[in-house]
Coordinates of C-alpha atoms in Angstrom, one line a residue:
M28 CA 3.6 15.9 9.8
P29 CA 3.3 14.0 13.1
F30 CA 1.3 15.4 16.1
D31 CA 4.2 17.4 17.5
S32 CA 4.1 19.6 20.6
I33 CA 3.1 22.7 18.8
T34 CA 0.3 21.0 16.9
T35 CA -0.9 19.5 20.1
T36 CA -1.0 22.9 21.7
C37 CA -3.0 24.3 18.8
V38 CA -5.5 21.4 18.8
A39 CA -5.9 21.5 22.6
Q40 CA -6.7 25.2 22.4
E41 CA -9.3 24.7 19.7
L42 CA -10.9 21.7 21.4
D43 CA -11.1 23.6 24.7
A44 CA -13.0 26.4 22.9
L45 CA -15.3 24.0 21.1
L46 CA -16.0 21.3 23.7
T47 CA -15.9 22.9 27.1
E48 CA -19.3 22.6 28.9
G49 CA -20.2 19.9 26.4
R50 CA -21.9 16.6 27.5
I51 CA -20.5 13.2 26.5
D52 CA -23.4 11.3 24.8
K53 CA -22.0 8.1 23.3
I54 CA -18.6 6.3 23.4
Y55 CA -17.5 3.5 21.2
M56 CA -14.3 2.0 19.9
P57 CA -14.3 1.1 16.2
D58 CA -10.9 -0.6 16.6
S59 CA -8.4 -1.5 19.3
Y60 CA -6.7 1.9 19.4
D61 CA -9.4 4.4 18.4
I62 CA -12.1 5.9 20.5
I63 CA -15.1 8.0 19.2
M64 CA -16.9 10.2 21.6
H65 CA -20.2 12.0 20.7
V66 CA -20.2 15.3 22.5
R67 CA -23.2 17.8 22.6
A68 CA -21.5 21.2 22.9
K69 CA -22.7 24.7 22.2
G70 CA -25.8 23.6 20.5
Q71 CA -23.9 21.2 18.1
N72 CA -23.3 17.4 18.0
R73 CA -19.6 16.7 17.5
K74 CA -17.7 13.5 17.1
L75 CA -14.3 13.5 18.8
L76 CA -11.7 11.0 17.6
L77 CA -9.0 9.9 20.1
S78 CA -6.3 7.6 18.6
C79 CA -3.2 6.0 20.1
N80 CA -2.4 4.2 16.9
A81 CA 1.4 3.8 16.9
S82 CA 1.7 4.9 13.2
F83 CA -0.2 8.1 13.5
P84 CA -1.6 9.0 17.0
R85 CA -4.0 11.9 16.8
V86 CA -6.9 13.8 18.3
Y87 CA -9.4 15.8 16.3
L88 CA -13.1 16.3 15.4
T89 CA -14.3 14.0 12.7
E90 CA -17.4 13.7 10.4
T91 CA -16.4 10.2 9.1
A92 CA -18.8 7.5 10.1
R93 CA -17.0 4.5 11.7
E94 CA -18.6 1.1 12.3
N95 CA -19.6 0.4 15.9
P96 CA -18.6 -3.2 16.8
M97 CA -21.3 -5.4 18.2
T98 CA -19.3 -6.3 21.3
P99 CA -17.5 -3.3 22.8
P100 CA -14.0 -3.8 24.2
N101 CA -13.5 -3.7 28.0
F102 CA -11.9 -0.3 27.9
C103 CA -14.9 1.1 26.0
M104 CA -17.2 -0.4 28.6
L105 CA -15.1 1.3 31.4
L106 CA -15.3 4.7 29.7
R107 CA -19.1 4.3 29.3
K108 CA -19.4 3.5 32.9
F109 CA -17.5 6.5 34.2
L110 CA -17.8 9.1 31.5
S111 CA -21.2 8.8 29.8
G112 CA -23.3 11.9 30.5
G113 CA -20.2 13.7 31.9
K114 CA -19.5 17.4 31.3
I115 CA -16.2 18.4 29.8
L116 CA -14.7 21.1 32.0
S117 CA -11.5 21.7 30.1
V118 CA -9.2 20.4 27.4
R119 CA -5.5 21.2 28.1
Q120 CA -2.0 20.3 27.2
Y121 CA 0.7 19.4 29.7
D122 CA 3.5 22.0 29.3
L123 CA 4.5 21.5 25.6
E124 CA 4.2 17.7 26.0
R125 CA 2.4 15.7 23.4
I126 CA -0.3 15.0 25.9
I127 CA -3.9 16.2 25.9
E128 CA -6.0 15.9 29.1
F129 CA -9.9 16.1 29.1
A130 CA -11.2 16.9 32.5
V131 CA -14.7 15.5 32.8
E132 CA -17.2 16.2 35.6
V133 CA -19.3 13.2 36.5
R134 CA -21.3 11.8 39.5
S135 CA -19.7 9.0 41.4
E136 CA -21.7 5.9 42.4
L137 CA -22.5 7.6 45.7
G138 CA -23.9 10.7 43.9
D139 CA -20.9 12.9 44.6
I140 CA -19.6 15.2 41.9
V141 CA -16.0 14.2 40.9
V142 CA -13.6 15.0 38.1
K143 CA -12.2 12.2 36.0
K144 CA -9.4 12.8 33.6
L145 CA -9.1 11.2 30.1
V146 CA -5.5 11.5 29.1
V147 CA -4.3 11.0 25.5
E148 CA -0.5 10.5 25.1
L149 CA 0.6 11.1 21.5
L150 CA 4.0 9.6 21.8
G151 CA 4.5 7.5 18.7
K152 CA 4.8 3.8 19.5
Y153 CA 4.4 4.7 23.2
S154 CA 1.0 6.4 22.6
N155 CA -1.7 5.6 25.0
I156 CA -5.2 6.6 26.3
L157 CA -5.8 6.4 30.0
L158 CA -8.7 7.1 32.3
V159 CA -7.5 8.6 35.6
H160 CA -9.7 8.7 38.8
E161 CA -10.2 11.8 40.9
N162 CA -7.5 10.4 43.3
G163 CA -4.9 10.5 40.6
K164 CA -4.7 6.7 40.1
I165 CA -5.1 5.0 36.7
A166 CA -8.5 3.3 36.3
D167 CA -7.3 1.6 33.1
C168 CA -5.6 2.3 29.8
I169 CA -5.4 0.9 26.3
R170 CA -1.7 -0.2 26.5
H171 CA -0.6 -1.7 29.7
V172 CA 3.1 -1.1 30.4
D173 CA 4.6 -3.4 33.0
D174 CA 8.2 -4.1 34.1
T175 CA 8.7 -6.6 31.3
V176 CA 8.4 -3.7 28.9
T177 CA 10.3 -1.0 30.8
S178 CA 11.3 -0.1 34.3
M179 CA 11.3 3.7 33.6
R180 CA 7.5 4.3 33.8
L181 CA 4.9 1.7 34.6
V182 CA 1.4 2.3 33.3
L183 CA -1.1 -0.1 34.9
P184 CA -4.5 0.1 36.6
G185 CA -4.3 1.1 40.2
L186 CA -0.9 2.9 39.9
P187 CA -0.6 6.7 40.3
Y188 CA -0.5 8.5 37.0
E189 CA 2.9 10.0 36.2
L190 CA 3.9 12.1 33.2
P191 CA 6.4 10.5 30.9
P192 CA 10.1 11.4 31.5
K193 CA 11.0 14.8 30.1
M194 CA 13.3 15.1 27.1
E195 CA 16.7 16.7 27.7
K196 CA 15.9 19.8 25.7
Q197 CA 15.7 23.5 26.4
H198 CA 12.2 24.7 27.2
P199 CA 11.6 27.6 24.8
F200 CA 9.3 29.7 27.0
S201 CA 12.1 30.4 29.4
C202 CA 14.5 31.7 26.7
D203 CA 15.0 35.1 25.0
K204 CA 16.8 35.9 21.8
T205 CA 20.2 36.0 23.5
Q206 CA 19.8 32.6 25.2
F207 CA 18.6 31.1 21.9
F208 CA 21.7 32.5 20.2
Q209 CA 23.9 30.9 22.8
I210 CA 22.1 27.5 22.5
I211 CA 22.6 27.5 18.7
T212 CA 26.3 28.4 18.8
H213 CA 27.0 25.4 21.1
G214 CA 25.8 23.1 18.3
A215 CA 28.1 21.0 16.2
P216 CA 29.6 23.2 13.5
G217 CA 29.1 20.7 10.7
K218 CA 25.5 20.0 11.5
A219 CA 22.6 21.6 9.6
I220 CA 20.9 24.5 11.5
D221 CA 17.5 22.8 11.4
K222 CA 18.9 19.7 13.0
I223 CA 20.5 21.7 15.8
L224 CA 17.1 23.3 16.5
L225 CA 15.4 20.0 16.5
E226 CA 17.8 18.4 18.9
T227 CA 18.1 21.3 21.4
I228 CA 14.7 23.1 21.6
L229 CA 11.7 21.4 23.1
G230 CA 8.5 21.3 21.0
L231 CA 9.9 21.5 17.5
S232 CA 9.3 18.9 14.9
P233 CA 11.5 18.4 11.7
L234 CA 9.0 20.4 9.7
L235 CA 8.9 23.4 12.1
S236 CA 12.7 23.3 12.6
R237 CA 13.1 23.6 8.8
E238 CA 10.5 26.3 8.6
I239 CA 12.2 28.5 11.2
A240 CA 15.5 28.0 9.4
Y241 CA 13.9 28.8 6.1
R242 CA 12.2 32.0 7.4
A243 CA 15.4 33.3 8.9
L244 CA 17.9 32.3 6.2
G245 CA 15.9 31.5 3.0
R246 CA 17.4 28.0 3.0
T247 CA 17.2 24.9 5.1
D248 CA 20.5 23.2 4.3
L249 CA 23.1 25.6 5.8
T250 CA 25.3 24.2 8.6
L251 CA 26.3 26.2 11.7
A252 CA 29.8 26.6 10.4
E253 CA 28.4 28.4 7.3
L254 CA 26.5 31.0 9.3
T255 CA 27.7 34.4 10.4
N256 CA 26.8 35.8 13.8
N257 CA 24.2 38.0 12.2
Q258 CA 22.5 35.0 10.6
I259 CA 22.5 33.1 13.9
Y260 CA 20.9 36.1 15.5
D261 CA 18.3 36.1 12.7
V262 CA 17.5 32.4 13.6
A263 CA 17.3 33.3 17.3
A264 CA 15.0 36.2 16.5
E265 CA 12.7 33.9 14.4
L266 CA 12.7 31.4 17.3
T267 CA 11.7 34.1 19.8
H268 CA 8.9 35.4 17.6
F269 CA 7.7 31.9 16.9
F270 CA 7.4 30.8 20.5
E271 CA 5.9 34.1 21.5
Q272 CA 3.0 33.2 19.2
V273 CA 2.8 29.7 20.6
K274 CA 2.8 31.1 24.2
S275 CA -0.1 33.4 23.3
C276 CA -1.8 30.6 21.4
T277 CA -1.8 32.7 18.2
F278 CA -2.0 30.1 15.4
S279 CA -2.8 30.3 11.7
P280 CA -3.2 26.6 10.8
V281 CA -2.9 25.3 7.2
L282 CA -3.3 22.2 5.1
L283 CA -0.8 21.5 2.4
Y284 CA -2.1 20.1 -0.9
D285 CA -0.5 18.3 -3.8
G286 CA -3.1 19.1 -6.4
T287 CA -6.3 18.1 -4.6
K288 CA -4.7 15.6 -2.2
P289 CA -3.9 16.8 1.3
V290 CA -0.3 15.8 2.1
D291 CA 0.6 17.6 5.3
F292 CA -0.7 20.0 8.0
A293 CA 0.8 22.5 10.3
P294 CA -0.4 25.0 13.0
V295 CA 1.4 27.9 11.3
P296 CA 1.9 28.9 7.6
I297 CA 4.5 26.9 5.8
T298 CA 6.7 28.6 3.3
Q299 CA 9.7 26.3 2.8
Y300 CA 8.1 24.3 0.0
E301 CA 7.6 27.5 -2.1
S302 CA 5.5 26.5 -5.1
L303 CA 5.8 22.7 -4.6
Y304 CA 2.6 22.4 -2.6
R305 CA -0.5 24.6 -2.3
V306 CA -0.9 26.0 1.2
Q307 CA -4.5 26.3 2.2
P308 CA -5.3 28.3 5.4
V309 CA -8.0 26.7 7.6
A310 CA -10.2 28.2 10.3
Q311 CA -9.6 25.4 12.7
L312 CA -6.9 22.7 12.5
C313 CA -8.7 20.0 14.5
E314 CA -11.8 20.2 12.2
S315 CA -9.6 20.1 9.1
L316 CA -7.5 17.0 9.9
D317 CA -10.3 14.7 8.9
S318 CA -9.6 15.0 5.2
F319 CA -5.9 14.6 5.8
Y320 CA -6.1 11.4 7.9
L321 CA -8.8 10.0 5.6
E322 CA -6.4 10.3 2.7
R323 CA -3.5 8.9 4.9
E324 CA -5.6 5.9 6.0
R325 CA -6.8 5.3 2.5
H326 CA -3.2 5.4 1.2
N327 CA -1.9 3.1 4.0
K328 CA -4.6 0.6 3.3
M329 CA -3.8 0.9 -0.4
V330 CA -0.1 0.3 0.2
T331 CA -0.7 -2.6 2.6
L332 CA -3.2 -4.4 0.4
S333 CA -1.1 -3.7 -2.7
R334 CA 2.1 -5.0 -1.0
D335 CA 0.4 -8.1 0.2
M336 CA -1.2 -8.9 -3.1
A337 CA 2.0 -8.2 -5.0
K338 CA 3.9 -10.5 -2.7
T339 CA 1.3 -13.2 -3.3
V340 CA 1.3 -12.8 -7.0
N341 CA 5.1 -12.7 -7.2
N342 CA 5.2 -16.0 -5.2
L343 CA 2.8 -17.5 -7.7
I344 CA 5.0 -16.3 -10.6
Q345 CA 8.1 -17.8 -9.0
R346 CA 6.3 -21.1 -8.4
C347 CA 5.2 -21.0 -12.0
H348 CA 8.8 -20.5 -13.2
K349 CA 9.9 -23.5 -11.1
K350 CA 7.1 -25.6 -12.4
M351 CA 8.0 -24.7 -16.0
H352 CA 11.6 -25.6 -15.4
L353 CA 10.7 -29.0 -14.2
Q354 CA 8.3 -29.5 -17.1
E355 CA 10.9 -28.4 -19.6
Q356 CA 13.3 -30.9 -18.0
S357 CA 10.7 -33.7 -18.3
V358 CA 10.3 -32.9 -22.0
Q359 CA 14.1 -32.9 -22.6
D360 CA 14.4 -36.2 -20.7
A361 CA 11.6 -37.7 -22.7
E362 CA 13.3 -36.9 -26.0
K363 CA 15.7 -39.8 -25.3
R364 CA 12.8 -42.2 -25.6
E365 CA 13.6 -43.0 -29.3
N366 CA 16.7 -44.8 -28.2
D367 CA 14.6 -47.1 -26.0
K368 CA 12.4 -48.0 -29.0
L369 CA 15.5 -48.6 -31.2
Y370 CA 16.9 -50.9 -28.5
G371 CA 13.7 -52.8 -28.3
D372 CA 13.6 -53.2 -32.1
L373 CA 17.2 -54.4 -32.3
I374 CA 16.8 -56.9 -29.5
T375 CA 13.7 -58.3 -31.2
A376 CA 15.5 -58.5 -34.6
N377 CA 18.5 -60.3 -33.0
I378 CA 16.7 -62.3 -30.4
Y379 CA 18.1 -65.6 -31.9
Q380 CA 21.6 -64.4 -31.1
I381 CA 20.9 -63.8 -27.4
S382 CA 21.5 -66.5 -24.8
S383 CA 20.1 -66.6 -21.3
G384 CA 22.3 -64.7 -18.9
D385 CA 23.8 -62.4 -21.5
R386 CA 24.5 -58.9 -20.2
V387 CA 25.3 -57.1 -23.5
L388 CA 24.1 -57.3 -27.1
H389 CA 26.3 -56.1 -29.9
A390 CA 24.0 -55.4 -32.8
Q391 CA 24.2 -53.5 -36.1
N392 CA 21.8 -50.5 -36.3
F393 CA 20.0 -51.3 -39.6
Y394 CA 18.1 -48.0 -39.4
E395 CA 21.3 -46.2 -40.5
T396 CA 23.0 -46.6 -43.9
D397 CA 26.5 -47.4 -42.5
L398 CA 25.1 -50.0 -40.1
P399 CA 27.1 -48.8 -37.0
E400 CA 27.4 -51.3 -34.1
V401 CA 25.2 -50.5 -31.1
K402 CA 26.0 -51.8 -27.6
I403 CA 22.8 -52.6 -25.7
K404 CA 22.7 -53.5 -22.0
L405 CA 20.6 -56.5 -21.1
D406 CA 19.2 -57.7 -17.8
P407 CA 20.6 -61.3 -17.3
T408 CA 17.6 -62.2 -15.1
L409 CA 15.2 -61.6 -18.0
T410 CA 14.6 -63.5 -21.2
P411 CA 15.5 -61.8 -24.5
S412 CA 11.8 -61.1 -25.2
Q413 CA 11.4 -59.6 -21.7
N414 CA 14.4 -57.4 -22.3
A415 CA 12.8 -56.1 -25.5
Q416 CA 9.5 -55.5 -23.7
K417 CA 11.3 -53.6 -20.9
Y418 CA 12.7 -51.1 -23.5
Y419 CA 9.3 -50.8 -25.2
A420 CA 7.6 -50.1 -21.8
R421 CA 10.1 -47.4 -21.0
Y422 CA 9.6 -45.9 -24.4
N423 CA 5.8 -45.8 -24.0
K424 CA 6.1 -44.3 -20.5
L425 CA 8.5 -41.5 -21.7
K426 CA 6.2 -40.8 -24.7
S427 CA 3.2 -40.4 -22.4
T428 CA 5.3 -38.2 -20.1
A429 CA 6.5 -36.0 -23.0
E430 CA 2.9 -35.5 -24.2
N431 CA 1.6 -34.7 -20.6
A432 CA 4.6 -32.4 -19.9
A433 CA 4.1 -30.5 -23.1
Q434 CA 0.4 -29.9 -22.2
Q435 CA 1.3 -28.8 -18.7
L436 CA 4.1 -26.6 -20.0
K437 CA 1.6 -24.8 -22.3
K438 CA -0.8 -24.4 -19.4
S439 CA 2.0 -23.0 -17.1
A440 CA 3.1 -20.6 -19.9
A441 CA -0.5 -19.3 -20.0
D442 CA -0.6 -19.0 -16.2
L443 CA 2.7 -17.1 -16.2
E444 CA 1.4 -14.7 -18.9
Y445 CA -1.8 -14.1 -16.9
L446 CA 0.0 -13.7 -13.5
E447 CA 2.5 -11.2 -15.0
S448 CA -0.5 -9.2 -16.4
V449 CA -2.0 -9.2 -12.9
A450 CA 1.3 -8.1 -11.3
T451 CA 1.4 -5.2 -13.7
A452 CA -2.2 -4.2 -12.9
I453 CA -1.5 -4.3 -9.1
A454 CA 1.5 -2.1 -9.6
Q455 CA -0.6 0.5 -11.3
C456 CA -3.7 0.4 -9.1
E457 CA -4.9 3.8 -7.9
S458 CA -7.7 2.8 -5.4
T459 CA -8.5 0.0 -3.0
S460 CA -11.6 -0.8 -5.1
D461 CA -9.3 -1.7 -8.1
L462 CA -7.3 -3.9 -5.8
R463 CA -10.4 -5.6 -4.4
E464 CA -11.5 -6.4 -8.0
I465 CA -8.1 -8.0 -8.7
K466 CA -8.4 -10.0 -5.5
A467 CA -11.8 -11.2 -6.5
E468 CA -10.5 -12.1 -9.9
L469 CA -7.6 -14.2 -8.4
T470 CA -10.0 -15.9 -6.0
A471 CA -12.4 -16.8 -8.8
G472 CA -9.5 -18.2 -10.8
G473 CA -8.4 -20.4 -7.9
Y474 CA -5.1 -18.6 -7.3
L475 CA -6.3 -17.3 -3.9
K476 CA -8.3 -19.2 -1.3
N477 CA -11.7 -17.8 -0.5
R478 CA -11.6 -17.3 3.2
Q479 CA -15.2 -16.0 3.4
K480 CA -18.1 -18.3 4.0
Q481 CA -19.9 -19.1 0.8
S482 CA -23.3 -17.4 0.6
K483 CA -26.2 -19.7 -0.5
R484 CA -27.4 -16.8 -2.7
K485 CA -25.0 -16.1 -5.6
E486 CA -24.0 -12.5 -5.7
K487 CA -24.1 -10.7 -9.0
D488 CA -20.6 -10.2 -10.5
T489 CA -20.0 -6.5 -11.0
V490 CA -17.2 -4.8 -12.8
S491 CA -16.2 -1.1 -12.3
M492 CA -15.8 1.1 -15.3
P493 CA -12.5 1.4 -17.1
A494 CA -10.5 4.7 -16.8
E495 CA -11.6 7.4 -19.2
Y496 CA -9.4 9.8 -21.2
T497 CA -10.2 12.3 -23.9
S498 CA -7.9 12.7 -26.8
S499 CA -6.8 16.2 -28.1
D500 CA -9.2 15.6 -31.0
G501 CA -12.1 15.0 -28.6
F502 CA -12.4 11.2 -28.9
T503 CA -13.1 9.1 -25.8
I504 CA -10.3 6.6 -25.0
L505 CA -11.0 3.9 -22.4
V506 CA -8.3 1.9 -20.5
G507 CA -8.9 -1.3 -18.5
K508 CA -7.4 -1.2 -15.0
N509 CA -7.4 -5.0 -14.5
N510 CA -8.2 -8.1 -16.5
K511 CA -11.9 -8.1 -15.7
Q512 CA -12.2 -4.6 -16.9
N513 CA -10.1 -5.5 -19.9
D514 CA -12.6 -8.2 -20.8
F515 CA -15.6 -5.9 -20.1
L516 CA -14.1 -3.2 -22.2
T517 CA -13.1 -5.3 -25.2
L518 CA -16.0 -7.7 -25.3
K519 CA -19.0 -5.7 -24.0
I520 CA -18.4 -1.9 -24.4
A521 CA -16.4 -1.7 -27.6
R522 CA -18.0 -2.0 -31.0
G523 CA -16.7 -3.4 -34.3
N524 CA -15.2 -0.1 -35.7
D525 CA -13.5 1.0 -32.5
I526 CA -9.7 0.8 -32.4
W527 CA -8.1 -1.6 -29.9
F528 CA -4.6 -1.2 -28.6
H529 CA -2.2 -3.4 -26.5
T530 CA 1.5 -3.5 -26.0
K531 CA 3.2 -6.2 -28.1
N532 CA 4.2 -9.2 -26.0
I533 CA 4.2 -7.1 -22.9
P534 CA 1.7 -7.3 -20.0
G535 CA -0.6 -4.3 -20.0
S536 CA -4.1 -2.9 -20.3
H537 CA -6.6 -3.1 -23.1
T538 CA -7.1 0.4 -24.6
V539 CA -9.9 1.3 -26.9
I540 CA -10.8 4.4 -28.9
I541 CA -14.6 4.8 -29.1
S542 CA -14.9 5.8 -32.8
E543 CA -18.8 6.3 -32.9
G544 CA -18.5 5.7 -36.6
Q545 CA -16.0 8.5 -37.3
E546 CA -12.6 8.3 -38.8
I547 CA -9.9 8.3 -36.2
P548 CA -7.2 11.0 -36.6
E549 CA -3.5 10.0 -36.4
T550 CA -3.0 12.2 -33.3
T551 CA -5.7 10.3 -31.4
I552 CA -4.2 7.0 -32.5
L553 CA -0.7 8.1 -31.2
E554 CA -2.2 9.2 -27.9
A555 CA -4.1 6.0 -27.4
A556 CA -0.9 4.0 -28.2
A557 CA 0.9 6.1 -25.6
L558 CA -1.9 5.3 -23.0
A559 CA -1.5 1.6 -23.8
A560 CA 2.3 1.9 -23.3
Y561 CA 1.8 3.9 -20.1
H562 CA -0.6 1.3 -18.6
S563 CA 1.8 -1.6 -19.2
K564 CA 4.8 -3.1 -17.7
A565 CA 6.9 -0.9 -20.0
R566 CA 5.7 2.3 -18.5
A567 CA 9.2 3.5 -17.7
S568 CA 10.6 2.5 -21.1
S569 CA 10.9 4.3 -24.5
N570 CA 10.0 3.1 -28.0
V571 CA 7.4 0.7 -26.7
P572 CA 5.8 -1.5 -29.4
V573 CA 2.0 -1.2 -29.4
D574 CA -0.2 -3.3 -31.6
Y575 CA -3.5 -1.9 -32.7
T576 CA -6.4 -3.2 -34.8
Q577 CA -10.2 -2.9 -35.1
I578 CA -12.2 -4.5 -32.3
R579 CA -13.8 -6.9 -35.0
N580 CA -10.4 -8.5 -35.3
V581 CA -10.0 -9.2 -31.5
K582 CA -11.4 -12.6 -30.2
K583 CA -11.3 -14.4 -26.9
P584 CA -10.7 -18.1 -27.2
G585 CA -12.9 -20.5 -25.3
G586 CA -11.5 -21.2 -21.8
A587 CA -9.0 -18.3 -22.0
K588 CA -8.1 -16.6 -18.7
P589 CA -9.4 -13.1 -17.9
G590 CA -7.9 -10.4 -20.1
M591 CA -6.4 -13.0 -22.6
V592 CA -7.4 -12.5 -26.2
I593 CA -6.0 -13.1 -29.7
Y594 CA -6.1 -10.6 -32.6
V595 CA -5.2 -10.4 -36.3
K596 CA -4.7 -7.7 -39.0
N597 CA -2.8 -5.5 -36.6
K598 CA -0.3 -2.7 -37.1
T599 CA 2.5 -1.7 -34.7
L600 CA 3.5 1.7 -33.4
F601 CA 6.5 2.5 -31.3
V602 CA 5.8 5.2 -28.7
S603 CA 7.4 6.6 -25.5
P604 CA 4.9 7.2 -22.7
D605 CA 5.0 10.6 -21.1
E606 CA 3.3 11.1 -17.8
T607 CA 2.8 14.8 -18.4
V608 CA 1.0 14.2 -21.7
I609 CA -1.1 11.4 -20.1
S610 CA -2.3 13.6 -17.3
K611 CA -3.6 16.2 -19.8
L612 CA -5.7 13.5 -21.5
K613 CA -7.4 12.4 -18.2
A614 CA -11.1 13.1 -18.3
D615 CA -12.5 15.5 -15.7

């Protein structure tokens, strides 16, 4: 959920209660759009995060440590100059706008007590953080907005601070149930009721619009034309009740969880998802947003890094395909070299019949039983012997080309197999640490450039542990999440009697049952095969062929790429991976 007007109201109220009379101790900017302020308030040290990041602007208290850059940005220096040691007098929101103002009492350069305002505008891509002097003029801001950007509202140092233009929506605090009813009935008949609320009532986000519709109607997909007057009155009554709570600042904030992962937040209880998400009440929303945004940032970094790496690897795969096509063409072209050797032999055998200046030799091919006549082109500027040597030279060149192309084709095929295994591993990564391992693997293999300066001291190459599962029979099953882990699992962790699994001719992870000298039940073997199929390129397929054998039968050839092995004495199972079954095997 974005920081909508109601969430802003809730957070501003909580921060006002927690930070009023607090002293600003430290200020720093961990990046271009985030500010961290250390505030000593009510006997506690608190860290206040202010962000005008266009993707998710926000304001809340955080416990997460952020790196303080060595050289602070100019705006950070300005805030330190004017606000360090200042006392927060109040935290308030501008009339249901997504704007929070911190009034800070400080001493001017002349020693007078003045009130500066730190204004945070949570307006999506137009988000900004501004310092406003006591005379109402902007001292500076993170995003400068001049007339090349817009003529509607200039935001520049020295200009008077003005609120953003108001949206053409009805202010809910001036409406009662009857007025809400009239507003709703003027909506488009074919439009869903939550969309009508979103487009006409100030302060509502898509989530809250759906929640009000759901509370009143038990559904969120009904259009205005499908509602009776009584149902419209129910929606109007729910709107009235909702905004009475907002006006009195009566909030019951919640976090929504998908399992253990926070997926959304709201200043009021959310019922529309029913049993899809777990709704966890929290005492204070602004102190509970840390876990939500940590997960959001982690996910965004994961998506960005994964997308960039997948794009790089896919480009390498396409380049490999093009290279193999050219190499295959070279091999095919070189197959014609036997004709050149034949022509050289025939010219040599019939050299006495060739006169200087001849352009063609008609000779019988004595290599075939019926002695067919062969027409051979000659260069009239060369002697007969030189013509024969010309064909022999081209034959030897093509022969060398064929041998080289065959070797390169074999290498390219190995590269392609390796890169496809890397692409599969990237698609199934669950953490940024897994992605960093793959990136280090590609860099070490020369597929990516190492943009970091080489350290004189060689760092120890570390590999994280494979994913661990427990079979229904109690056996440990380990699954490599990338090629380095695959090698570590197969060559270092596993022992001779352990059972090794891999999808047949399909990129995927190495999977090993740790036998500990016991006989492996059939159920565990089937579950391990399903894990191998699930952690492969064939995850979404059925009847996936999975080879398995004892670890003693798995070898890594010298010079083979990470994750590449050969194996013998294997058997094959056909399994269909089921995510529900896989999740039950995941070790706690």
